[in-house]
mmCIF file of C-alpha atoms in Angstrom:
data_model
loop_
_atom_site.group_PDB
_atom_site.id
_atom_site.type_symbol
_atom_site.label_atom_id
_atom_site.label_comp_id
_atom_site.label_asym_id
_atom_site.label_seq_id
_atom_site.Cartn_x
_atom_site.Cartn_y
_atom_site.Cartn_z
ATOM 1 C CA MET X 16 -7.531 -37.659 15.345
ATOM 2 C CA ASP X 17 -11.017 -36.166 15.407
ATOM 3 C CA LEU X 18 -11.004 -32.812 13.592
ATOM 4 C CA LYS X 19 -14.742 -32.253 13.372
ATOM 5 C CA TRP X 20 -14.319 -29.153 15.538
ATOM 6 C CA LEU X 21 -12.200 -27.491 12.840
ATOM 7 C CA PRO X 22 -14.992 -26.030 10.618
ATOM 8 C CA ASN X 23 -16.632 -24.194 13.517
ATOM 9 C CA ALA X 24 -13.208 -23.042 14.738
ATOM 10 C CA LEU X 25 -12.572 -21.457 11.328
ATOM 11 C CA THR X 26 -15.959 -19.764 11.487
ATOM 12 C CA LEU X 27 -15.225 -18.423 14.982
ATOM 13 C CA LEU X 28 -11.888 -17.169 13.666
ATOM 14 C CA ARG X 29 -13.790 -15.102 11.100
ATOM 15 C CA ILE X 30 -16.001 -13.653 13.830
ATOM 16 C CA GLY X 31 -12.972 -12.873 15.985
ATOM 17 C CA ALA X 32 -11.270 -11.088 13.090
ATOM 18 C CA ALA X 33 -14.225 -8.704 12.659
ATOM 19 C CA PRO X 34 -13.546 -6.284 15.570
ATOM 20 C CA VAL X 35 -9.804 -6.372 14.860
ATOM 21 C CA VAL X 36 -10.324 -5.228 11.263
ATOM 22 C CA ALA X 37 -12.865 -2.608 12.344
ATOM 23 C CA TRP X 38 -10.461 -1.186 14.953
ATOM 24 C CA LEU X 39 -7.556 -1.067 12.490
ATOM 25 C CA VAL X 40 -9.631 0.733 9.857
ATOM 26 C CA TRP X 41 -11.273 3.160 12.308
ATOM 27 C CA THR X 42 -8.030 4.196 13.995
ATOM 28 C CA ALA X 43 -6.161 4.486 10.681
ATOM 29 C CA THR X 44 -8.752 6.660 8.952
ATOM 30 C CA ALA X 45 -10.040 8.770 11.846
ATOM 31 C CA PRO X 46 -6.960 11.073 12.110
ATOM 32 C CA GLU X 47 -6.578 13.889 9.599
ATOM 33 C CA GLY X 48 -3.960 13.569 6.880
ATOM 34 C CA ALA X 49 -2.269 10.404 5.675
ATOM 35 C CA SER X 50 0.867 8.671 6.873
ATOM 36 C CA THR X 51 2.825 5.520 6.137
ATOM 37 C CA THR X 52 1.775 4.155 9.538
ATOM 38 C CA GLN X 53 -1.890 4.610 8.677
ATOM 39 C CA ALA X 54 -1.357 2.972 5.292
ATOM 40 C CA ASN X 55 0.356 -0.018 6.938
ATOM 41 C CA SER X 56 -2.554 -0.418 9.373
ATOM 42 C CA LEU X 57 -4.951 -0.450 6.438
ATOM 43 C CA TYR X 58 -2.840 -3.012 4.577
ATOM 44 C CA LEU X 59 -2.930 -5.201 7.695
ATOM 45 C CA ALA X 60 -6.716 -4.775 7.888
ATOM 46 C CA PHE X 61 -6.983 -5.741 4.208
ATOM 47 C CA TRP X 62 -5.003 -8.951 4.679
ATOM 48 C CA ILE X 63 -6.812 -9.983 7.858
ATOM 49 C CA PHE X 64 -10.181 -9.332 6.197
ATOM 50 C CA THR X 65 -9.169 -11.222 3.052
ATOM 51 C CA VAL X 66 -7.959 -14.281 4.964
ATOM 52 C CA ALA X 67 -11.069 -14.194 7.149
ATOM 53 C CA CYS X 68 -13.310 -14.084 4.082
ATOM 54 C CA LEU X 69 -11.493 -17.069 2.582
ATOM 55 C CA THR X 70 -12.509 -19.086 5.652
ATOM 56 C CA ASP X 71 -16.118 -18.589 4.470
ATOM 57 C CA TRP X 72 -15.343 -21.062 1.694
ATOM 58 C CA LEU X 73 -12.833 -23.120 3.658
ATOM 59 C CA ASP X 74 -15.043 -23.933 6.647
ATOM 60 C CA GLY X 75 -17.769 -25.339 4.395
ATOM 61 C CA PHE X 76 -15.245 -27.380 2.401
ATOM 62 C CA VAL X 77 -13.663 -28.774 5.566
ATOM 63 C CA ALA X 78 -17.070 -29.557 7.098
ATOM 64 C CA ARG X 79 -18.111 -31.541 4.021
ATOM 65 C CA SER X 80 -14.739 -33.295 3.834
ATOM 66 C CA LEU X 81 -14.894 -34.341 7.491
ATOM 67 C CA ASN X 82 -18.620 -35.103 7.367
ATOM 68 C CA ALA X 83 -19.011 -32.540 10.126
ATOM 69 C CA THR X 84 -21.891 -30.482 8.755
ATOM 70 C CA SER X 85 -24.562 -29.421 11.237
ATOM 71 C CA ASP X 86 -27.435 -26.958 11.576
ATOM 72 C CA PHE X 87 -25.485 -25.109 14.254
ATOM 73 C CA GLY X 88 -22.438 -24.839 11.994
ATOM 74 C CA ALA X 89 -24.537 -23.562 9.097
ATOM 75 C CA LYS X 90 -26.184 -20.898 11.272
ATOM 76 C CA LEU X 91 -22.855 -19.902 12.815
ATOM 77 C CA ASP X 92 -21.357 -19.549 9.340
ATOM 78 C CA LEU X 93 -24.266 -17.364 8.256
ATOM 79 C CA TRP X 94 -23.912 -15.105 11.285
ATOM 80 C CA ALA X 95 -20.144 -14.865 10.799
ATOM 81 C CA ASP X 96 -20.638 -13.416 7.313
ATOM 82 C CA LYS X 97 -23.027 -10.775 8.623
ATOM 83 C CA ILE X 98 -20.839 -9.888 11.600
ATOM 84 C CA ILE X 99 -17.590 -9.332 9.725
ATOM 85 C CA VAL X 100 -19.270 -7.236 7.017
ATOM 86 C CA PHE X 101 -21.080 -5.115 9.636
ATOM 87 C CA PHE X 102 -17.927 -4.481 11.665
ATOM 88 C CA VAL X 103 -15.904 -3.489 8.605
ATOM 89 C CA LEU X 104 -18.656 -1.086 7.534
ATOM 90 C CA ILE X 105 -18.607 0.526 10.974
ATOM 91 C CA GLY X 106 -14.821 0.775 10.854
ATOM 92 C CA MET X 107 -15.010 2.580 7.516
ATOM 93 C CA PHE X 108 -17.317 5.305 8.817
ATOM 94 C CA PRO X 109 -14.712 8.027 9.595
ATOM 95 C CA ASP X 110 -13.285 7.970 6.053
ATOM 96 C CA SER X 111 -16.086 6.514 3.915
ATOM 97 C CA TRP X 112 -19.319 7.321 5.712
ATOM 98 C CA GLY X 113 -21.335 7.033 2.505
ATOM 99 C CA VAL X 114 -20.172 3.464 1.910
ATOM 100 C CA SER X 115 -20.731 2.672 5.585
ATOM 101 C CA ILE X 116 -24.322 3.973 5.688
ATOM 102 C CA LEU X 117 -25.249 2.414 2.329
ATOM 103 C CA GLY X 118 -23.890 -0.939 3.458
ATOM 104 C CA VAL X 119 -25.571 -0.914 6.856
ATOM 105 C CA ILE X 120 -28.956 -0.126 5.270
ATOM 106 C CA CYS X 121 -28.745 -2.464 2.266
ATOM 107 C CA LEU X 122 -26.879 -5.307 3.953
ATOM 108 C CA SER X 123 -27.088 -5.333 7.741
ATOM 109 C CA VAL X 124 -30.656 -4.047 8.164
ATOM 110 C CA ARG X 125 -31.819 -6.259 5.301
ATOM 111 C CA ASP X 126 -30.108 -9.313 6.839
ATOM 112 C CA LEU X 127 -31.653 -8.722 10.253
ATOM 113 C CA TYR X 128 -35.103 -8.440 8.695
ATOM 114 C CA ILE X 129 -34.678 -11.635 6.652
ATOM 115 C CA MET X 130 -33.404 -13.524 9.699
ATOM 116 C CA ARG X 131 -36.472 -12.370 11.622
ATOM 117 C CA LEU X 132 -38.626 -13.461 8.684
ATOM 118 C CA ARG X 133 -37.011 -16.909 8.656
ATOM 119 C CA ALA X 134 -37.636 -17.274 12.381
ATOM 120 C CA SER X 135 -41.275 -16.206 12.133
ATOM 121 C CA ARG X 136 -42.067 -18.248 9.003
ATOM 122 C CA PRO X 137 -40.495 -21.684 9.462
ATOM 123 C CA ASP X 138 -43.217 -23.053 7.173
ATOM 124 C CA VAL X 139 -41.624 -21.322 4.166
ATOM 125 C CA SER X 140 -38.317 -22.425 2.659
ATOM 126 C CA LEU X 141 -36.106 -19.335 2.771
ATOM 127 C CA LYS X 142 -32.727 -20.951 2.250
ATOM 128 C CA ALA X 143 -29.935 -18.852 0.774
ATOM 129 C CA SER X 144 -30.281 -18.767 -3.000
ATOM 130 C CA ALA X 145 -27.425 -18.826 -5.505
ATOM 131 C CA ALA X 146 -27.958 -15.086 -6.022
ATOM 132 C CA ALA X 147 -27.733 -14.443 -2.269
ATOM 133 C CA LYS X 148 -24.497 -16.429 -2.037
ATOM 134 C CA ALA X 149 -23.110 -14.503 -5.009
ATOM 135 C CA LYS X 150 -24.112 -11.281 -3.248
ATOM 136 C CA THR X 151 -22.020 -12.208 -0.221
ATOM 137 C CA ALA X 152 -18.981 -12.943 -2.377
ATOM 138 C CA ILE X 153 -19.369 -9.724 -4.381
ATOM 139 C CA VAL X 154 -19.743 -7.617 -1.226
ATOM 140 C CA MET X 155 -16.676 -9.184 0.379
ATOM 141 C CA VAL X 156 -14.544 -8.683 -2.731
ATOM 142 C CA GLY X 157 -15.798 -5.106 -2.984
ATOM 143 C CA LEU X 158 -14.996 -4.344 0.659
ATOM 144 C CA ALA X 159 -11.564 -5.964 0.383
ATOM 145 C CA GLY X 160 -10.877 -3.835 -2.695
ATOM 146 C CA ILE X 161 -11.968 -0.665 -0.901
ATOM 147 C CA LEU X 162 -9.632 -1.475 1.999
ATOM 148 C CA LEU X 163 -6.761 -2.107 -0.412
ATOM 149 C CA ALA X 164 -7.476 1.057 -2.392
ATOM 150 C CA THR X 165 -7.672 3.153 0.779
ATOM 151 C CA ALA X 166 -4.347 1.739 1.986
ATOM 152 C CA ARG X 167 -2.741 2.528 -1.366
ATOM 153 C CA ILE X 168 -4.212 6.043 -1.454
ATOM 154 C CA PHE X 169 -2.934 6.803 2.050
ATOM 155 C CA GLY X 170 0.471 5.448 1.052
ATOM 156 C CA ASP X 171 0.483 7.471 -2.186
ATOM 157 C CA ILE X 172 -0.360 10.702 -0.378
ATOM 158 C CA ALA X 173 2.209 10.062 2.354
ATOM 159 C CA ALA X 174 4.925 9.340 -0.207
ATOM 160 C CA THR X 175 4.279 11.800 -3.036
ATOM 161 C CA GLY X 176 1.236 13.869 -2.173
ATOM 162 C CA ASP X 177 -0.589 12.500 -5.239
ATOM 163 C CA VAL X 178 -2.866 9.510 -5.764
ATOM 164 C CA GLN X 179 -1.669 7.042 -8.389
ATOM 165 C CA ASN X 180 -4.027 6.074 -11.213
ATOM 166 C CA ILE X 181 -3.915 2.388 -10.262
ATOM 167 C CA SER X 182 -5.068 3.209 -6.733
ATOM 168 C CA GLN X 183 -7.966 5.245 -8.086
ATOM 169 C CA MET X 184 -8.892 2.454 -10.518
ATOM 170 C CA ILE X 185 -8.956 -0.117 -7.708
ATOM 171 C CA ALA X 186 -11.123 2.221 -5.624
ATOM 172 C CA THR X 187 -13.590 2.816 -8.470
ATOM 173 C CA ALA X 188 -13.880 -0.849 -9.430
ATOM 174 C CA SER X 189 -14.264 -1.939 -5.804
ATOM 175 C CA LEU X 190 -16.930 0.669 -5.101
ATOM 176 C CA LEU X 191 -18.829 -0.461 -8.193
ATOM 177 C CA LEU X 192 -18.689 -4.082 -7.010
ATOM 178 C CA PHE X 193 -19.880 -3.037 -3.570
ATOM 179 C CA VAL X 194 -22.845 -1.114 -4.989
ATOM 180 C CA ILE X 195 -23.745 -4.105 -7.192
ATOM 181 C CA GLY X 196 -23.611 -6.296 -4.080
ATOM 182 C CA CYS X 197 -25.918 -3.901 -2.221
ATOM 183 C CA LEU X 198 -28.431 -3.876 -5.080
ATOM 184 C CA LEU X 199 -28.296 -7.668 -5.290
ATOM 185 C CA SER X 200 -28.868 -7.795 -1.540
ATOM 186 C CA LEU X 201 -32.063 -5.755 -1.878
ATOM 187 C CA TYR X 202 -33.202 -7.891 -4.819
ATOM 188 C CA THR X 203 -32.665 -11.204 -3.030
ATOM 189 C CA GLY X 204 -34.264 -9.763 0.098
ATOM 190 C CA TRP X 205 -37.371 -8.936 -1.913
ATOM 191 C CA GLN X 206 -37.354 -12.506 -3.292
ATOM 192 C CA TYR X 207 -37.498 -13.874 0.258
ATOM 193 C CA ILE X 208 -40.293 -11.488 1.219
ATOM 194 C CA ALA X 209 -42.267 -12.382 -1.929
ATOM 195 C CA ALA X 210 -41.862 -16.100 -1.180
ATOM 196 C CA ALA X 211 -43.198 -15.594 2.351
ATOM 197 C CA ARG X 212 -46.145 -13.510 1.134
ATOM 198 C CA ALA X 213 -47.027 -16.043 -1.553
ATOM 199 C CA LYS X 214 -47.702 -18.687 1.077
ATOM 200 C CA PRO X 215 -50.290 -17.771 3.725
ATOM 201 C CA ALA X 216 -49.100 -18.134 7.312
ATOM 202 C CA THR X 217 -50.323 -21.281 9.025
#
């Protein structure tokens, strides 16, 4: 049975999960107050996002195992990463507008510029570096942690009116990871720009 379609199907699954997660987060955090229902929606968003992010590794592994790698698949995979991060950042805006704006500027705007740079300078090798791949992983872990922490905080408030220390610790650690990912994004973006400037356009 030919399963060479499977890697791209996993990638498309990640893209399809993006608006679902964004809608769950937006609708759960937009209302005032905190309820168990909102917390459950955020937990669902966390699990969908986490599973979707795991397909980022799985689709590449499956593609190599099935000898089904392709330029289209690689580009689709790259776009899927950008799309799901962007949608989650938009979904977070009602409750965490600072995280949302920081992420859109440092990640989404940066990614669009680098993609434009790659398209305009095909003569320069601007493949994703190890640092850029690490950035993606760090950002995804950070965002997943923020979703989990927010779900726990909403649940804590709904149940007792107080936020548990563990929930606050998860939130702090996740936010720190996210900021590190944003800084690494700017750094790797500058590396790409420097590489393009170092070689005159032909």
